[in-house]
PDB file of C-alpha atoms in Angstrom:
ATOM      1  CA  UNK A  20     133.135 111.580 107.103  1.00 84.00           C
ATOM      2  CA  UNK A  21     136.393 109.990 107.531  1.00 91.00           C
ATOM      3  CA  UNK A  22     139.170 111.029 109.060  1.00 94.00           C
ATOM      4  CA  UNK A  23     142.848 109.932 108.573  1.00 95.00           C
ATOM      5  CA  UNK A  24     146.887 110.114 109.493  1.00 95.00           C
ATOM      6  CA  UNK A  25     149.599 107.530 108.257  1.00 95.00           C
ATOM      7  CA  UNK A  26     148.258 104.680 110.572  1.00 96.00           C
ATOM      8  CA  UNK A  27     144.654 105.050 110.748  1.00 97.00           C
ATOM      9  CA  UNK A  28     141.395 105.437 109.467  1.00 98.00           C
ATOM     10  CA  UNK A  29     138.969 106.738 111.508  1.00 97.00           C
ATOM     11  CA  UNK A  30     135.119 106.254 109.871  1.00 96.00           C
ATOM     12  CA  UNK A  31     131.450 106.122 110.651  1.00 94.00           C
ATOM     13  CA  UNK A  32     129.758 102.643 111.111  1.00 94.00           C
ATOM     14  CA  UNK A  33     129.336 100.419 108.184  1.00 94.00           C
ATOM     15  CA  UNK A  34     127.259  97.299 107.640  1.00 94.00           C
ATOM     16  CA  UNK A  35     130.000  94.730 108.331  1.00 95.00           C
ATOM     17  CA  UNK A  36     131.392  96.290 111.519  1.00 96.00           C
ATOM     18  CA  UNK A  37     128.509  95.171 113.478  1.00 95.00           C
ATOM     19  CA  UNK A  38     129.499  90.862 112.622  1.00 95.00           C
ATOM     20  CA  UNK A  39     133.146  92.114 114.813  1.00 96.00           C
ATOM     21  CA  UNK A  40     131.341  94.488 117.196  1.00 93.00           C
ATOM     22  CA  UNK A  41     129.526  91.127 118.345  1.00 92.00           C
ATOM     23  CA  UNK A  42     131.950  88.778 117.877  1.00 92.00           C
ATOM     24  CA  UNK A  43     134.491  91.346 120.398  1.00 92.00           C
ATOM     25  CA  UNK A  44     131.081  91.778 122.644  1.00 87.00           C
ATOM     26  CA  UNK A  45     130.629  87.454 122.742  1.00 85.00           C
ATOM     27  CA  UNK A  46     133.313  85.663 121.694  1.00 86.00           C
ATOM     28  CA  UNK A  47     137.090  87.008 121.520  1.00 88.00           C
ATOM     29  CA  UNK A  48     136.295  89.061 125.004  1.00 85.00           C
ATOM     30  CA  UNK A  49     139.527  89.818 126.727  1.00 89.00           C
ATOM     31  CA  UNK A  50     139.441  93.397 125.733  1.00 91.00           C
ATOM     32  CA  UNK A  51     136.464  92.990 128.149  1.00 86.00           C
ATOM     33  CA  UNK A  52     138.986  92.492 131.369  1.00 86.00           C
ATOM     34  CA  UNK A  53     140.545  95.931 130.803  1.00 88.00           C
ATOM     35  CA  UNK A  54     137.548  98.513 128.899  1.00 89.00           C
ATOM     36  CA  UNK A  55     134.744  98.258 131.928  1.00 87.00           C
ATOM     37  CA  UNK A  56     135.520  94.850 133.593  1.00 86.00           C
ATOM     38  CA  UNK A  57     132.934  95.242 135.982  1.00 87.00           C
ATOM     39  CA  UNK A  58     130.445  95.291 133.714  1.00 84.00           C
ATOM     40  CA  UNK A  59     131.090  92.123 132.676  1.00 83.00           C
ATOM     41  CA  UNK A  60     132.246  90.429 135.442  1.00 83.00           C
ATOM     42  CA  UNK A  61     129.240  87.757 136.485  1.00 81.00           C
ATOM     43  CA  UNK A  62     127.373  88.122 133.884  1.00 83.00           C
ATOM     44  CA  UNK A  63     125.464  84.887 133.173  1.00 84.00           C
ATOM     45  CA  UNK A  64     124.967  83.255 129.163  1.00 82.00           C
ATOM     46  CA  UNK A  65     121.567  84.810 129.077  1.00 87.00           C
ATOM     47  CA  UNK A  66     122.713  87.988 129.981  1.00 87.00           C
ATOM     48  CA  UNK A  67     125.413  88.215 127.480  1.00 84.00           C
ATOM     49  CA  UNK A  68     122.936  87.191 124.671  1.00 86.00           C
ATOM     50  CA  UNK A  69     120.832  90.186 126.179  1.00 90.00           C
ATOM     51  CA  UNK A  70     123.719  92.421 125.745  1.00 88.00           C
ATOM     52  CA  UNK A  71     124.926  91.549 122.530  1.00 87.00           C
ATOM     53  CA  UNK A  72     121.326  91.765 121.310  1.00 91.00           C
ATOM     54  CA  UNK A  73     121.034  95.546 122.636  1.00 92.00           C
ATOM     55  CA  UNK A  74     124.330  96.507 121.209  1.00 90.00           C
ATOM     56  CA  UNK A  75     122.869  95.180 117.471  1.00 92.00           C
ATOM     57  CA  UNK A  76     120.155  97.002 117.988  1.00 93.00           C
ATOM     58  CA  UNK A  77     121.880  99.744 118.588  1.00 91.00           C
ATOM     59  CA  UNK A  78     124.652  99.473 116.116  1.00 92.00           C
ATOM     60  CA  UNK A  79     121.760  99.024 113.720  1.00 91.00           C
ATOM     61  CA  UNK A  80     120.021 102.135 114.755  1.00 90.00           C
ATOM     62  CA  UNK A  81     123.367 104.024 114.319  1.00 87.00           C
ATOM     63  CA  UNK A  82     123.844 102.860 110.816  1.00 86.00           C
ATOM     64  CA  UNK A  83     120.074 104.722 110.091  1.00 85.00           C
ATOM     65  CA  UNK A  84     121.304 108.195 111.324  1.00 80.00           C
ATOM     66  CA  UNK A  85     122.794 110.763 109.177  1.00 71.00           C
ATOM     67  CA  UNK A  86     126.087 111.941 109.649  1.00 68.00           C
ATOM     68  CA  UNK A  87     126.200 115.183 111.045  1.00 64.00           C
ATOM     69  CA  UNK A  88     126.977 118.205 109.564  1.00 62.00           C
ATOM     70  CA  UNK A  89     127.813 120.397 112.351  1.00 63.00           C
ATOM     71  CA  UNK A  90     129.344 119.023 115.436  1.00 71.00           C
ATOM     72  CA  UNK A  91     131.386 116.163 115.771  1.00 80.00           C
ATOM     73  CA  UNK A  92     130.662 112.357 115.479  1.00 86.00           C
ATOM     74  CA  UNK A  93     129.898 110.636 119.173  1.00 90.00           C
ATOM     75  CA  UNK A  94     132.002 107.073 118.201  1.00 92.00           C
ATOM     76  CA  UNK A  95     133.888 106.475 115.108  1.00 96.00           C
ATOM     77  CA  UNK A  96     135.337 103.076 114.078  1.00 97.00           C
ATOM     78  CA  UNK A  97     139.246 102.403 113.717  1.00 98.00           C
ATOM     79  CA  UNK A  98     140.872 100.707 110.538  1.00 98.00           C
ATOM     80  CA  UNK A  99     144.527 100.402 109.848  1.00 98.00           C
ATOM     81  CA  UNK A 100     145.099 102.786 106.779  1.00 96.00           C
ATOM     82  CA  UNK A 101     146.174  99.891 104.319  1.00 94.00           C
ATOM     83  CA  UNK A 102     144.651  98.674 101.494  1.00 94.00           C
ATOM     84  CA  UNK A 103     142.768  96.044 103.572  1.00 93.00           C
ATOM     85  CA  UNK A 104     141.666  98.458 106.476  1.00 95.00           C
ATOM     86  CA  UNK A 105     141.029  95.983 108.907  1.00 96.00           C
ATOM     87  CA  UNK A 106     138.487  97.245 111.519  1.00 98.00           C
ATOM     88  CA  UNK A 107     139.999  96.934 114.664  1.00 98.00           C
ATOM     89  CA  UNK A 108     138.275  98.881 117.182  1.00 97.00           C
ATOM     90  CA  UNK A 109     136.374 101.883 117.588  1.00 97.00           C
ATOM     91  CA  UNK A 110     136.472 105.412 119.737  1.00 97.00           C
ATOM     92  CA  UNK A 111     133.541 106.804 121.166  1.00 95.00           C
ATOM     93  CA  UNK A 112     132.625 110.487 123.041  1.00 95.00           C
ATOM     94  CA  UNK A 113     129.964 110.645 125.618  1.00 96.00           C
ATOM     95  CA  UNK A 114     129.039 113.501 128.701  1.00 95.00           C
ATOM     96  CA  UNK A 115     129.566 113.712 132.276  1.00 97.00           C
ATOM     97  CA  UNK A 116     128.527 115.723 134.587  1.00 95.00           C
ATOM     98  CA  UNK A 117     130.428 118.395 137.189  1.00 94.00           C
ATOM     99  CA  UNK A 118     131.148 115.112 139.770  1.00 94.00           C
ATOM    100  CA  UNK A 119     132.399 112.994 136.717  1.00 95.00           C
ATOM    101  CA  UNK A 120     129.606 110.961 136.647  1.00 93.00           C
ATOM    102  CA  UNK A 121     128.584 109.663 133.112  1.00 94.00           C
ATOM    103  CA  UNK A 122     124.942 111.702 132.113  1.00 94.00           C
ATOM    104  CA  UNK A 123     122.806 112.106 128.956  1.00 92.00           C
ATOM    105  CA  UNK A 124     122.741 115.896 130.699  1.00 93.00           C
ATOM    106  CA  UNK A 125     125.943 116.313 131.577  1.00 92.00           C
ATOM    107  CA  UNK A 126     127.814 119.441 129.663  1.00 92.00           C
ATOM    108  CA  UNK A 127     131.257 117.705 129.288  1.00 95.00           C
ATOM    109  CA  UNK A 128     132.751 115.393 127.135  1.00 96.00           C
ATOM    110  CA  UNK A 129     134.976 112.551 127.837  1.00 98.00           C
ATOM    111  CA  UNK A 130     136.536 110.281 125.370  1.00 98.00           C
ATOM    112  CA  UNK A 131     137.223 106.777 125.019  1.00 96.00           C
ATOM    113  CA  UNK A 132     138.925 103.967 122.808  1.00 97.00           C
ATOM    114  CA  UNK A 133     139.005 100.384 122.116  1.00 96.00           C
ATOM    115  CA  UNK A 134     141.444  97.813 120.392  1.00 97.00           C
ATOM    116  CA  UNK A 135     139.824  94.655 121.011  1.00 95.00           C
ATOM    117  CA  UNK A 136     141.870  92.329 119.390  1.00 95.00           C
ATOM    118  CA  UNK A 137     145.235  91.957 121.218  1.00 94.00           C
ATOM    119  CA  UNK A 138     147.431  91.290 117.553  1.00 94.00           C
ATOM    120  CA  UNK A 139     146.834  94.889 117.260  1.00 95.00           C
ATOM    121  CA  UNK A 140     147.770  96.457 120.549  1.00 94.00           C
ATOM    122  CA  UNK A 141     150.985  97.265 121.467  1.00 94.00           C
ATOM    123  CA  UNK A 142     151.231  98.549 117.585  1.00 96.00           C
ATOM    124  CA  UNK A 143     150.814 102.587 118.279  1.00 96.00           C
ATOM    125  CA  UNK A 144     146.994 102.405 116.567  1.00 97.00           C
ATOM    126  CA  UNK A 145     145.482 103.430 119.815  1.00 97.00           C
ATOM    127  CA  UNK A 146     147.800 106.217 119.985  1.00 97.00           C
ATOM    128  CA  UNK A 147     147.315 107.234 116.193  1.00 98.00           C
ATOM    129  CA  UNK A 148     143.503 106.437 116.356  1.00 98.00           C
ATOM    130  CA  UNK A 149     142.551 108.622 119.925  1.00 98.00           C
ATOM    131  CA  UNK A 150     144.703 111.557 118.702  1.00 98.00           C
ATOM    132  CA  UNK A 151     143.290 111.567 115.440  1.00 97.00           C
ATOM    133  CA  UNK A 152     139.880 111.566 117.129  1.00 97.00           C
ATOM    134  CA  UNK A 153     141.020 114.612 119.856  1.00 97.00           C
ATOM    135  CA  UNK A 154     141.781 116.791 116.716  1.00 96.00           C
ATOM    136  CA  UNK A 155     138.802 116.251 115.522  1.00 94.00           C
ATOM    137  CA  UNK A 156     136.790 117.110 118.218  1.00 94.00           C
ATOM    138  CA  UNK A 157     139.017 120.126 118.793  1.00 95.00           C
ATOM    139  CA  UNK A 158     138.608 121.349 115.276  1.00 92.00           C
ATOM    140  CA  UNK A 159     135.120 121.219 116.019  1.00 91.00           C
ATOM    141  CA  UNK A 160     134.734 123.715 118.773  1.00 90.00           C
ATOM    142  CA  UNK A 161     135.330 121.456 122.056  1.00 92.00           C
ATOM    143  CA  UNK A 162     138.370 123.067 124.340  1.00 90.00           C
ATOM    144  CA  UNK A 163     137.523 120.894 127.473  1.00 96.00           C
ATOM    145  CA  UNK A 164     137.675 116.800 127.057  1.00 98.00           C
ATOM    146  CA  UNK A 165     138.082 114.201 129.549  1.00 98.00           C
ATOM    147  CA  UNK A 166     138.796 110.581 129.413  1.00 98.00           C
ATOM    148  CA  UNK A 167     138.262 107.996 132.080  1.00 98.00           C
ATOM    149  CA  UNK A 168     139.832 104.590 133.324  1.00 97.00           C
ATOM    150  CA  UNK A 169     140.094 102.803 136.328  1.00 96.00           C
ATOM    151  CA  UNK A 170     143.582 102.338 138.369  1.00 97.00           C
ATOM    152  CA  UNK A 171     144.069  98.867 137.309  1.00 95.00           C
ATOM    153  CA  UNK A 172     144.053  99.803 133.646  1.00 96.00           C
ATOM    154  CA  UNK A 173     147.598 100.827 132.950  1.00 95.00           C
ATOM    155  CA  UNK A 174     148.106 100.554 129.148  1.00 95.00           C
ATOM    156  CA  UNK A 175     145.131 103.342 129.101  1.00 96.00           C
ATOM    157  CA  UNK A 176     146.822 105.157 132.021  1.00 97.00           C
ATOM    158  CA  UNK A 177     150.070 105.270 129.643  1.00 96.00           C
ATOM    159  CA  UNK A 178     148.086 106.232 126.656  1.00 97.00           C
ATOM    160  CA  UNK A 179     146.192 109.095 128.264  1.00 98.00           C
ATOM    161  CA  UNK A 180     149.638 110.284 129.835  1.00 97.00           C
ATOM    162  CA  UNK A 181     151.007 109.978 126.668  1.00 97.00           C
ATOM    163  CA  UNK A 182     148.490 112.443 124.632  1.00 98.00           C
ATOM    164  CA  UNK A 183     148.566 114.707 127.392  1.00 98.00           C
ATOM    165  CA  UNK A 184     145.959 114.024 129.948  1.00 98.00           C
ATOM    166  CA  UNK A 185     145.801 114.887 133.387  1.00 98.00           C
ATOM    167  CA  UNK A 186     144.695 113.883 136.389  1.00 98.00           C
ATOM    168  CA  UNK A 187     141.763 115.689 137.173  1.00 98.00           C
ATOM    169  CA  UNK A 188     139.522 113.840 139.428  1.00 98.00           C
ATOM    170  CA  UNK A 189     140.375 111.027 141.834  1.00 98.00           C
ATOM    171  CA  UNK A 190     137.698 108.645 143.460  1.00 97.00           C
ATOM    172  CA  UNK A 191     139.021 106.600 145.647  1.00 96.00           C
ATOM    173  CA  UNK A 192     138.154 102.699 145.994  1.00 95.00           C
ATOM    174  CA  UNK A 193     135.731 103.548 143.272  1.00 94.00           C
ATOM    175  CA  UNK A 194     136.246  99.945 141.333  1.00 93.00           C
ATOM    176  CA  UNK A 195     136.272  96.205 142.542  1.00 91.00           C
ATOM    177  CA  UNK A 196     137.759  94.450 139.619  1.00 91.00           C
ATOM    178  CA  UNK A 197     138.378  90.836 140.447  1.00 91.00           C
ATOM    179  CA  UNK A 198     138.612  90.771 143.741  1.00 91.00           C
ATOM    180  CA  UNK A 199     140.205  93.618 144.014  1.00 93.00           C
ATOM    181  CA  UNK A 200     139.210  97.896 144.565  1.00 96.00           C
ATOM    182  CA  UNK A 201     140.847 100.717 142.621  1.00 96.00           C
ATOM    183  CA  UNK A 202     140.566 104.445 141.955  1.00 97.00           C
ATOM    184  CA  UNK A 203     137.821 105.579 139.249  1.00 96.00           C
ATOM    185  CA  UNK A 204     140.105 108.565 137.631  1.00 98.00           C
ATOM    186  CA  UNK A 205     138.970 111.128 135.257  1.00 98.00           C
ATOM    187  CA  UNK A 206     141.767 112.846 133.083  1.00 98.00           C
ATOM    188  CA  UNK A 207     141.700 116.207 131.045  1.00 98.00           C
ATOM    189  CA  UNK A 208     143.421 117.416 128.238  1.00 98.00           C
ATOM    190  CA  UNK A 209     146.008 119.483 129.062  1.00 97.00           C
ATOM    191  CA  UNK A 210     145.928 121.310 125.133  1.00 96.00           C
ATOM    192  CA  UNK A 211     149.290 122.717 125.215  1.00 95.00           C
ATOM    193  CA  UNK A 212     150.753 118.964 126.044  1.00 95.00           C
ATOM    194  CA  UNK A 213     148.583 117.886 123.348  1.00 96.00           C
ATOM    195  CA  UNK A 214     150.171 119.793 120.700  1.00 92.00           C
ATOM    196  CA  UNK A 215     153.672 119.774 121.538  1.00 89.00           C
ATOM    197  CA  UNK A 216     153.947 116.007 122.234  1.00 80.00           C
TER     198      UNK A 216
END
């Protein structure tokens, strides 16, 4: 199913995603600094070919399943709505548990986005492309989302301000990104800042 506004195209995975999901993952990485940095940091050249090898696999495995038909879809990919509709990125859903901590049993959902190539930040897509994505998940029964981001990462920390997240859960000194440590902060969706922003 795809999903749309006046920037945006929000749509499952096709075939020719997966070339720029591993190109982002191995070659044009700087998205990589700010999305997770410390799961990249150190990682050697055989350990990136690892990666990027899983992530096929698993991109490739994704384009197998059938959409579902009740729910809501776990990661979508982003396109600017143009003729064109470059693929630029991709938002995702996944649980965590009561202490925040991401688990395949964990009973909420958090949210998050990516905009890999840096031409296209800075553009309101992200903006467009994660609210887009929040109404569909509220449409489809969730009342209760989260995102997450680390102190350091302040273009996500104005985005999630922005769409009307709050700070819900602080943990301090939770991150050492290059050298230095920062708060591991979970949001949630304040739904009447949501609506009215």
């Amino acid at each position: 199913m795809k999903y749309s506004n006046d920037k945006i195209i929000l749509r499952p995975l096709e075939r020719a995603d997966i070339a720029d999901r591993l190109r982002w993952e191995t070659e044009e990485t700087e998205w990589q600094l700010w999305d997770g940095p410390w799961e990249y940091e150190g990682r050697t050249g055989g350990e990136r070919a690892e990666k990027a090898a899983a992530l096929e696999r698993r991109l490739l495995a994704r384009l197998a399943e059938e959409e579902p038909e009740d729910g809501f879809p776990m990661g979508l990919e982003i396109c600017i709505n143009h003729p064109a509709q470059t693929h630029i990125g991709w938002c995702s859903a996944y649980t965590i548990d009561e202490e925040c901590c991401i688990s395949d049993r964990g009973d909420r959902y958090a949210v998050g986005i990516c905009v890999p190539p840096r031409s296209m930040r800075r553009k309101g897509y992200a903006a467009a492309a994660l609210t887009l994505y929040l109404q569909c998940l509220l449409e489809s029964g969730l009342s209760e989302i989260y995102t997450q981001t680390w102190s350091g990462n302040l273009s996500m920390l104005g985005l999630a301000e922005k769409l009307g997240f709050e700070e819900y859960l602080r943990k301090p000194g939770f991150r050492t990104v290059r050298g230095g440590v920062y708060d591991g902060l979970t949001f949630r969706l304040n739904l009447e800042k949501f609506y009215h922003q």
